[in-house]
């Protein structure tokens, strides 16, 4: 499902920068190599993803493999999530 990502400009208005793709990941929390399948989607770069980990994340430096495209590093606040920062259901953005 596409989401419009917006940034606030200097004038206080919001501009759409590009759509993000949202998906869910059911990979176990302790598994670093997360896998997501998005039916009907072909990976293109650059692309922003918002991933909800339904099982949470307790792994350090997790990766995400979308539709078998190969592992990509996950970023949360500009850094790789650590086990402590990713407990419980978490939303993370990955740049594909």
mmCIF file of N, CA and C in Angstrom, residues 29 57-62 76 80-88 90:
data_model
loop_
_atom_site.group_PDB
_atom_site.id
_atom_site.type_symbol
_atom_site.label_atom_id
_atom_site.label_comp_id
_atom_site.label_asym_id
_atom_site.label_seq_id
_atom_site.Cartn_x
_atom_site.Cartn_y
_atom_site.Cartn_z
ATOM 1 N N UNK A 29 11.201 -12.281 15.847
ATOM 2 C CA UNK A 29 11.875 -11.099 16.387
ATOM 3 C C UNK A 29 13.397 -11.263 16.450
ATOM 4 N N UNK A 57 11.110 -6.874 16.841
ATOM 5 C CA UNK A 57 12.503 -7.082 16.452
ATOM 6 C C UNK A 57 13.391 -6.993 17.675
ATOM 7 N N UNK A 58 14.177 -8.033 17.894
ATOM 8 C CA UNK A 58 15.171 -8.005 18.964
ATOM 9 C C UNK A 58 16.572 -8.246 18.406
ATOM 10 N N UNK A 59 16.699 -8.347 17.082
ATOM 11 C CA UNK A 59 17.993 -8.604 16.436
ATOM 12 C C UNK A 59 18.756 -7.298 16.238
ATOM 13 N N UNK A 60 20.082 -7.375 16.360
ATOM 14 C CA UNK A 60 20.936 -6.233 16.037
ATOM 15 C C UNK A 60 21.137 -6.159 14.530
ATOM 16 N N UNK A 61 21.161 -4.951 13.995
ATOM 17 C CA UNK A 61 21.425 -4.703 12.573
ATOM 18 C C UNK A 61 20.617 -5.607 11.637
ATOM 19 N N UNK A 62 19.305 -5.599 11.737
ATOM 20 C CA UNK A 62 18.512 -6.455 10.860
ATOM 21 C C UNK A 62 18.602 -6.009 9.404
ATOM 22 N N UNK A 76 16.569 2.895 11.309
ATOM 23 C CA UNK A 76 15.582 3.428 12.238
ATOM 24 C C UNK A 76 16.192 4.686 12.825
ATOM 25 N N UNK A 80 21.283 1.692 12.214
ATOM 26 C CA UNK A 80 20.809 0.310 12.274
ATOM 27 C C UNK A 80 20.191 0.054 13.639
ATOM 28 N N UNK A 81 18.991 -0.526 13.685
ATOM 29 C CA UNK A 81 18.371 -0.816 14.975
ATOM 30 C C UNK A 81 19.199 -1.813 15.770
ATOM 31 N N UNK A 82 19.195 -1.660 17.065
ATOM 32 C CA UNK A 82 19.819 -2.632 17.960
ATOM 33 C C UNK A 82 18.704 -3.416 18.628
ATOM 34 N N UNK A 83 19.058 -4.523 19.233
ATOM 35 C CA UNK A 83 18.052 -5.338 19.909
ATOM 36 C C UNK A 83 17.239 -4.532 20.903
ATOM 37 N N UNK A 84 17.904 -3.629 21.623
ATOM 38 C CA UNK A 84 17.216 -2.837 22.643
ATOM 39 C C UNK A 84 16.250 -1.834 22.029
ATOM 40 N N UNK A 85 16.579 -1.281 20.852
ATOM 41 C CA UNK A 85 15.717 -0.262 20.265
ATOM 42 C C UNK A 85 14.580 -0.857 19.462
ATOM 43 N N UNK A 86 14.654 -2.139 19.173
ATOM 44 C CA UNK A 86 13.645 -2.706 18.297
ATOM 45 C C UNK A 86 12.706 -3.691 18.947
ATOM 46 N N UNK A 87 12.570 -3.686 20.261
ATOM 47 C CA UNK A 87 11.691 -4.646 20.899
ATOM 48 C C UNK A 87 10.241 -4.267 20.676
ATOM 49 N N UNK A 88 9.380 -5.269 20.651
ATOM 50 C CA UNK A 88 7.964 -5.029 20.399
ATOM 51 C C UNK A 88 7.727 -4.764 18.926
ATOM 52 N N UNK A 90 7.501 -2.836 15.738
ATOM 53 C CA UNK A 90 8.217 -1.606 15.391
ATOM 54 C C UNK A 90 8.002 -1.256 13.940
#
